[in-house]
Coordinates of C-alpha atoms in Angstrom, one line a residue:
M46 CA 21.1 9.1 16.0
T47 CA 23.2 10.9 12.9
I48 CA 25.7 13.9 13.4
A49 CA 25.4 16.7 11.5
P50 CA 28.5 17.0 9.0
Q51 CA 31.4 19.6 9.8
V52 CA 31.0 21.9 7.2
P53 CA 32.8 25.1 6.3
A54 CA 30.8 28.5 6.7
D55 CA 28.4 29.0 4.0
P56 CA 29.0 31.2 1.5
E57 CA 26.5 33.3 0.8
T58 CA 25.2 35.1 -2.5
L59 CA 22.2 37.4 -2.2
D60 CA 21.1 40.2 -4.4
T61 CA 20.6 43.6 -3.7
T62 CA 17.3 43.4 -2.2
G63 CA 18.3 40.8 0.2
L64 CA 16.2 38.1 -1.1
E65 CA 17.2 35.9 -3.1
L66 CA 20.1 33.6 -1.4
D67 CA 22.2 31.0 -3.0
I68 CA 24.1 28.5 -0.1
D69 CA 27.1 26.5 -1.7
R70 CA 28.0 23.8 0.2
Y71 CA 29.8 21.6 -2.4
D72 CA 33.1 20.8 -1.0
P73 CA 35.7 19.1 -3.9
A74 CA 37.8 17.5 -1.7
Y75 CA 34.6 15.5 -0.1
R76 CA 33.5 14.6 -3.0
A77 CA 36.7 13.4 -4.1
W78 CA 37.4 11.5 -0.6
L79 CA 33.9 10.4 -1.1
R80 CA 34.2 8.7 -4.8
E81 CA 36.9 7.2 -3.7
A82 CA 35.6 5.4 -0.4
V83 CA 32.4 4.2 -2.4
R84 CA 35.2 2.4 -5.0
K85 CA 36.8 0.6 -2.3
V86 CA 33.4 -0.6 -1.0
Q87 CA 31.9 -2.1 -4.2
A88 CA 35.4 -3.4 -5.2
D89 CA 35.0 -5.4 -1.9
S90 CA 32.2 -7.1 -3.2
N91 CA 33.7 -7.8 -6.5
R92 CA 36.5 -9.5 -5.2
S93 CA 33.8 -11.7 -2.9
A94 CA 32.8 -15.0 -4.8
D95 CA 29.2 -16.3 -3.8
T96 CA 28.9 -18.3 -0.5
H97 CA 28.3 -21.9 -0.5
L98 CA 25.4 -23.4 -0.5
L99 CA 25.8 -26.6 2.0
T100 CA 23.8 -29.8 2.3
V101 CA 22.8 -31.2 5.6
P102 CA 23.5 -35.4 5.1
L103 CA 19.3 -36.4 5.6
P104 CA 18.2 -40.0 4.6
T105 CA 17.1 -38.9 0.9
E106 CA 13.9 -41.6 1.1
W107 CA 12.8 -39.3 3.7
G108 CA 12.2 -36.4 0.8
V109 CA 13.0 -33.3 2.4
D110 CA 16.6 -31.6 1.9
L111 CA 18.2 -29.5 4.4
Y112 CA 20.6 -26.7 3.6
L113 CA 22.7 -24.4 5.4
K114 CA 24.0 -20.8 3.7
D115 CA 27.5 -21.0 4.9
E116 CA 28.0 -16.7 5.3
S117 CA 31.1 -17.7 7.5
T118 CA 33.1 -17.7 4.0
H119 CA 33.1 -13.9 3.5
P120 CA 36.1 -11.8 4.2
T121 CA 35.7 -11.1 8.2
G122 CA 34.3 -14.3 9.0
S123 CA 30.1 -13.9 9.2
L124 CA 27.0 -13.1 8.1
K125 CA 27.4 -9.7 9.2
H126 CA 29.4 -8.6 6.4
R127 CA 26.7 -8.5 4.0
L128 CA 25.4 -6.2 6.2
A129 CA 28.2 -3.9 6.9
R130 CA 29.2 -3.4 3.2
S131 CA 25.1 -2.5 3.0
L132 CA 25.4 0.2 5.8
F133 CA 28.7 1.8 4.7
L134 CA 27.1 2.5 1.5
Y135 CA 23.9 3.3 2.7
A136 CA 25.9 6.0 5.5
L137 CA 28.7 6.9 2.5
C138 CA 25.6 7.6 0.2
N139 CA 23.7 10.2 2.7
G140 CA 26.8 11.7 3.5
W141 CA 26.6 11.0 7.2
V142 CA 30.6 9.5 7.3
R143 CA 33.1 11.8 7.0
P144 CA 36.9 12.0 6.5
G145 CA 39.1 11.3 9.8
K146 CA 35.5 11.2 11.8
P147 CA 34.9 7.8 13.7
V148 CA 32.3 5.6 12.8
V149 CA 30.7 4.3 16.1
E150 CA 28.6 0.9 16.5
A151 CA 27.1 -1.0 18.8
S152 CA 26.9 -4.4 18.6
S153 CA 27.3 -7.7 20.1
G154 CA 31.0 -8.3 18.1
S155 CA 30.4 -9.8 14.6
T156 CA 29.3 -6.6 13.3
A157 CA 31.3 -4.7 14.8
V158 CA 34.4 -7.1 13.2
S159 CA 32.9 -6.4 10.0
E160 CA 32.3 -2.8 10.2
A161 CA 36.1 -2.4 11.4
Y162 CA 37.4 -3.4 8.4
F163 CA 35.3 -1.3 5.9
A164 CA 36.5 1.2 8.2
K165 CA 40.1 0.2 7.8
L166 CA 39.5 -0.3 4.1
I167 CA 38.7 3.7 3.6
G168 CA 40.5 5.3 6.3
V169 CA 38.2 5.9 9.4
P170 CA 38.7 5.0 13.0
F171 CA 35.9 2.9 14.4
I172 CA 34.6 2.2 17.4
A173 CA 33.0 -0.3 18.9
V174 CA 30.4 -0.4 22.0
M175 CA 29.5 -3.6 23.3
A176 CA 29.2 -5.6 26.9
K177 CA 31.8 -6.7 28.6
S178 CA 30.6 -10.3 27.7
T179 CA 31.5 -10.0 24.2
A180 CA 34.3 -13.6 22.9
R181 CA 37.5 -12.4 23.4
S182 CA 38.2 -13.7 20.4
K183 CA 35.9 -11.0 18.7
I184 CA 37.3 -8.5 20.5
D185 CA 40.2 -9.3 19.2
L186 CA 39.2 -9.2 15.5
I187 CA 37.9 -5.5 15.6
E188 CA 41.2 -4.6 16.9
F189 CA 43.5 -7.0 14.4
H190 CA 41.3 -4.4 11.7
G191 CA 42.4 -1.4 14.2
G192 CA 38.9 -1.2 15.6
T193 CA 39.0 0.5 19.4
C194 CA 36.6 -1.9 22.2
H195 CA 34.6 0.6 24.3
L196 CA 33.2 -2.1 26.4
V197 CA 29.4 -1.7 29.0
D198 CA 28.4 -3.6 31.9
N199 CA 25.0 -4.1 30.2
P200 CA 23.5 -4.6 26.5
C201 CA 21.0 -2.5 26.9
E202 CA 24.1 0.6 27.7
V203 CA 25.2 0.2 24.2
Y204 CA 22.7 2.3 22.2
E205 CA 23.1 5.1 24.1
V206 CA 26.6 5.1 24.8
S207 CA 27.4 4.5 21.1
A208 CA 25.1 7.9 20.6
R209 CA 27.1 9.7 23.0
L210 CA 30.2 9.0 22.0
A211 CA 29.5 10.0 18.4
A212 CA 28.5 12.9 19.6
E213 CA 31.4 13.6 21.8
T214 CA 34.4 12.7 18.4
G215 CA 31.8 14.0 15.9
G216 CA 31.8 11.5 14.2
H217 CA 28.6 9.0 12.9
Y218 CA 26.7 6.2 14.7
M219 CA 26.1 3.5 12.0
D220 CA 23.2 2.7 14.3
Q221 CA 22.7 -1.0 12.8
F222 CA 19.1 -1.6 15.2
T223 CA 17.8 1.1 12.8
Y224 CA 19.1 1.0 9.8
A225 CA 19.7 -2.9 8.8
E226 CA 16.2 -3.1 7.2
R227 CA 16.9 -0.7 4.8
A228 CA 20.5 -0.2 4.1
T229 CA 20.2 -3.5 2.2
D230 CA 18.5 -3.7 -1.3
W231 CA 15.8 -7.0 -0.6
R232 CA 14.4 -6.2 -4.3
G233 CA 18.1 -6.4 -6.1
N234 CA 19.9 -9.4 -7.5
S235 CA 22.9 -9.1 -4.7
N236 CA 21.8 -9.6 -1.5
I237 CA 21.4 -13.0 0.7
A238 CA 17.5 -13.8 -1.1
D239 CA 18.6 -13.5 -4.5
S240 CA 21.7 -15.5 -4.3
I241 CA 19.9 -18.6 -1.8
F242 CA 16.6 -19.1 -5.0
R243 CA 20.1 -18.8 -7.6
Q244 CA 21.6 -21.4 -5.6
L245 CA 18.8 -23.8 -5.8
A246 CA 17.5 -23.5 -9.2
G247 CA 18.8 -26.9 -10.1
E248 CA 18.2 -29.0 -6.9
R249 CA 15.1 -31.0 -6.5
H250 CA 13.1 -29.3 -4.4
P251 CA 13.8 -25.4 -6.0
E252 CA 11.7 -23.5 -4.0
P253 CA 11.9 -24.3 -0.5
S254 CA 8.8 -24.7 1.6
W255 CA 10.3 -22.4 4.8
I256 CA 14.0 -20.6 5.0
V257 CA 14.6 -19.8 9.0
A258 CA 17.1 -17.0 10.1
A259 CA 17.4 -15.6 13.6
A260 CA 17.2 -11.5 14.1
G261 CA 20.0 -9.7 15.6
T262 CA 19.2 -6.9 14.0
G263 CA 16.2 -8.3 12.3
G264 CA 17.1 -7.1 8.7
T265 CA 18.0 -10.6 7.4
S266 CA 14.6 -12.0 7.9
A267 CA 13.6 -8.3 6.6
T268 CA 15.4 -9.2 3.7
L269 CA 14.2 -12.8 2.9
A270 CA 10.6 -12.2 3.4
R271 CA 10.0 -9.0 1.5
Y272 CA 12.4 -10.9 -1.6
V273 CA 9.8 -13.8 -1.5
H274 CA 7.0 -11.5 -1.6
Y275 CA 8.0 -9.4 -4.3
T276 CA 8.9 -12.8 -6.1
Q277 CA 6.0 -14.2 -5.4
R278 CA 7.1 -17.2 -3.7
A279 CA 5.0 -19.5 -1.4
T280 CA 8.5 -20.1 1.0
G281 CA 7.8 -19.6 4.6
I282 CA 10.0 -17.5 6.2
C283 CA 10.3 -18.3 10.2
V284 CA 12.4 -16.8 13.0
A285 CA 14.5 -18.4 15.1
D286 CA 14.8 -16.8 18.9
P287 CA 16.7 -17.4 21.9
E288 CA 16.1 -17.6 25.9
N289 CA 16.1 -13.4 27.0
S290 CA 15.3 -11.9 24.1
A291 CA 12.2 -10.1 23.5
F292 CA 11.4 -10.9 19.4
F293 CA 9.3 -13.7 19.9
D294 CA 7.1 -12.0 22.7
G295 CA 7.0 -9.0 20.7
W296 CA 5.9 -10.7 17.6
R297 CA 3.6 -13.3 19.6
S298 CA 2.1 -10.0 21.2
Q299 CA 2.3 -7.7 18.7
D300 CA 4.0 -5.1 20.9
P301 CA 6.8 -3.7 19.2
A302 CA 8.0 -2.3 23.1
A303 CA 8.5 -5.7 24.3
T304 CA 11.4 -5.9 26.7
T305 CA 13.3 -8.3 28.6
G306 CA 15.5 -8.0 31.6
V307 CA 18.3 -10.1 31.1
G308 CA 20.7 -10.3 27.3
S309 CA 20.5 -13.2 24.7
R310 CA 23.5 -16.0 25.7
I311 CA 23.5 -16.8 21.8
E312 CA 26.3 -13.7 20.5
G313 CA 24.7 -11.9 17.1
I314 CA 20.8 -12.8 17.5
G315 CA 18.3 -12.2 20.2
R316 CA 18.0 -8.4 22.1
Q317 CA 16.5 -7.2 25.3
R318 CA 14.3 -4.8 22.9
V319 CA 12.2 -5.2 19.6
E320 CA 14.7 -3.8 17.2
P321 CA 13.3 -1.1 14.6
S322 CA 14.7 -3.0 12.2
F323 CA 12.7 -6.2 12.9
I324 CA 9.6 -6.7 10.6
A325 CA 7.2 -8.5 12.3
G326 CA 4.5 -7.9 9.8
A327 CA 7.1 -10.4 7.2
V328 CA 7.4 -13.1 9.3
D329 CA 5.3 -17.0 8.9
R330 CA 6.3 -18.3 12.1
M331 CA 8.6 -17.6 15.4
M332 CA 9.8 -20.2 17.3
R333 CA 11.4 -19.8 21.0
V334 CA 15.0 -22.2 21.1
P335 CA 16.5 -23.2 24.5
D336 CA 20.0 -22.0 24.5
A337 CA 20.9 -25.9 25.3
A338 CA 18.9 -26.7 22.0
S339 CA 21.3 -24.1 20.4
I340 CA 25.0 -25.3 21.7
A341 CA 24.0 -29.0 21.2
T342 CA 23.3 -28.5 17.9
I343 CA 26.5 -27.2 16.7
R344 CA 28.2 -30.4 18.7
V345 CA 25.9 -32.2 16.6
L346 CA 26.4 -30.7 13.3
E347 CA 30.6 -30.1 14.2
R348 CA 30.4 -34.6 13.8
L349 CA 27.7 -33.9 10.4
L350 CA 30.7 -31.3 9.3
G351 CA 33.8 -31.6 9.9
R352 CA 34.0 -27.8 11.4
K353 CA 32.7 -25.3 14.5
C354 CA 29.9 -23.2 14.0
G355 CA 28.5 -20.5 16.3
A356 CA 25.8 -21.1 18.7
S357 CA 23.4 -18.4 16.6
T358 CA 24.0 -21.1 13.9
G359 CA 22.5 -23.6 16.3
T360 CA 19.3 -22.2 17.1
N361 CA 18.8 -21.5 13.4
V362 CA 19.2 -25.2 12.1
W363 CA 17.2 -26.7 15.8
A364 CA 14.6 -24.8 14.2
A365 CA 14.9 -26.1 10.3
A366 CA 15.1 -29.6 12.2
R367 CA 11.5 -29.1 13.5
L368 CA 10.1 -27.5 10.3
V369 CA 11.8 -30.8 8.3
S370 CA 10.1 -33.3 11.0
E371 CA 6.8 -32.0 11.0
M372 CA 7.2 -32.4 6.9
R373 CA 8.1 -35.9 7.6
A374 CA 4.8 -36.6 10.1
R375 CA 2.6 -34.3 7.1
G376 CA 4.6 -36.5 4.5
E377 CA 5.4 -33.6 2.8
E378 CA 8.5 -33.2 0.4
G379 CA 10.4 -30.4 -0.2
S380 CA 13.9 -28.3 0.9
V381 CA 14.3 -26.3 3.7
V382 CA 17.4 -23.4 4.0
T383 CA 18.8 -22.2 6.9
L384 CA 22.2 -20.4 7.8
L385 CA 25.9 -20.6 9.0
C386 CA 26.4 -17.4 10.4
D387 CA 29.9 -17.6 11.9
P388 CA 32.6 -20.2 12.8
G389 CA 32.7 -21.6 16.0
E390 CA 36.3 -21.1 16.7
R391 CA 34.9 -17.8 17.9
Y392 CA 33.7 -19.1 20.8
L393 CA 35.8 -22.3 22.3
D394 CA 36.0 -20.7 25.2
K395 CA 32.3 -20.4 25.7
Y396 CA 29.7 -22.8 23.4
Y397 CA 32.2 -25.2 23.2
S398 CA 33.4 -25.2 26.4
D399 CA 32.6 -27.7 29.5
A400 CA 33.4 -25.4 32.1
W401 CA 31.1 -22.6 30.5
L402 CA 28.2 -24.7 30.1
A403 CA 28.4 -25.8 34.0
G404 CA 29.1 -22.2 34.7
Q405 CA 26.0 -20.9 33.2
G406 CA 23.0 -23.9 34.8
I407 CA 23.3 -25.2 30.7
D408 CA 22.6 -29.1 30.6
I409 CA 23.1 -30.1 26.6
T410 CA 23.0 -33.4 27.0
P411 CA 18.8 -34.2 26.1
Y412 CA 19.0 -31.9 23.4
Q413 CA 22.0 -33.4 21.9
E414 CA 20.2 -36.9 22.1
R415 CA 16.7 -35.5 20.5
M416 CA 18.9 -33.7 17.9
E417 CA 21.4 -37.5 17.1
R418 CA 17.7 -39.2 17.1
F419 CA 15.9 -36.8 14.6
L420 CA 19.3 -37.4 12.4
L421 CA 17.8 -41.3 12.4
T422 CA 14.3 -40.7 12.2
G423 CA 13.2 -37.9 11.3
E424 CA 11.3 -37.1 14.3
L425 CA 12.4 -34.5 16.5
T426 CA 10.6 -35.8 19.5

């Protein structure tokens, strides 16, 4: 939902017959503010180095390499920094964001952290609408960047409440779930797909067999898939989906109206409806990953990488490990790339808490054993 900007009464000039009209809404003060806002958002990109492509240590003799695109090193600590920057540029250049008027967003946390950062950068208020179950550390980060959090009981309420708050305040509902796939220039040289292929250029398998990306809005998987198709590559695009998410069922049944009754426990990915930014036809493969497998995987990754990752990274890596296991079984060599989405320190009271796991009835032990066995044998059985 886009809120009409507040503009002064139209100065009209007309000829004596009343047939020729001329309405001039050019606002020099607003255009000066807009130029400065766009400059500040673009400058953030210019100040940022590219994110690292990490290797997950697998035996060299397997002939299959596994990489993690580390998006946690962005200024706001997650993959969503790229999305927020694109959304702000898109909304600014469309004339949707106005001086002094709030930007409102429906978010499960990380996008709101990044959007709060950009709202503060250009000097506009920011309101994040999210479920009460969102990790407290994410709420603290949003408030650190000057944002306000509006918490709702049901995750399905975030869309309606965001639109209502934007209407009531005269602000703009950013609506990442609609605009994520169109705000990013998937043909350009600054998107995540282009970065991955440039960084792989000197590796032994420079064109990956698969790229794995879980879906929150669907914008990242759309960017990856479109870029791969546009540049005429054979790389497959696999979307990993957590429990209680509509994306997998919607993709399997080719039903964009698919919904679920319960929200995802894996923050940042999985939705109760198939979001408009999820481009199902561009995706080659989907996997549903149990939440216990996602959480078990990040516990194992902590030992391998010496750092904690968010559970969405676990969802990605579990699916990537399955692909590596299949390639090994067929005697294929190649590479698989997936995403390290955000740091695990945001989830110490959730995915790294045994008490939280017990309260949720989640037993990660069988999946930890399977992941450890995969690292030894190459078989995710």
